[in-house]
């Protein structure tokens, strides 16, 4: 936003545009992403854009940067010169172009913030306290039974022996 065409390094912009275009081509045509790794080791340049007429051109980038960066961008309508230039480029490569009217004011990025209040019915805390007390009594009973299991078993076996011996 604060960059001007004079501050740009066109060699970096060209390499970034070439990287993006190669990535798009490899994604669209499902090419192997490791296609250029062998060439990078030998310091050769690798590009999936083999035809020089469709390759990234520094002069073309400079023209587009001058076109886009020299004037502030309009907010709700595009300038007629920009529309004509884009239509000319599209006709050159696809031989068919249609300009549609677009009103950007209909586009909403953020909706109005809405506050919501939620009320829930909560069980009384006394129910949970009674439930916890019941669980504690049950666990205490199991603990006493396990702690005195040896005495209970010995006493039961002694009673059975006495009854059998009588």
XYZ file of C-alpha atoms in Angstrom, residues 156-166:
11
model
C -16.951 -66.955 58.839
C -14.683 -69.969 58.402
C -14.498 -70.487 62.184
C -18.323 -70.394 62.448
C -18.676 -72.941 59.652
C -16.161 -75.279 61.347
C -17.962 -75.034 64.686
C -21.275 -75.841 63.061
C -19.805 -78.811 61.218
C -18.018 -80.181 64.286
C -21.095 -80.045 66.485
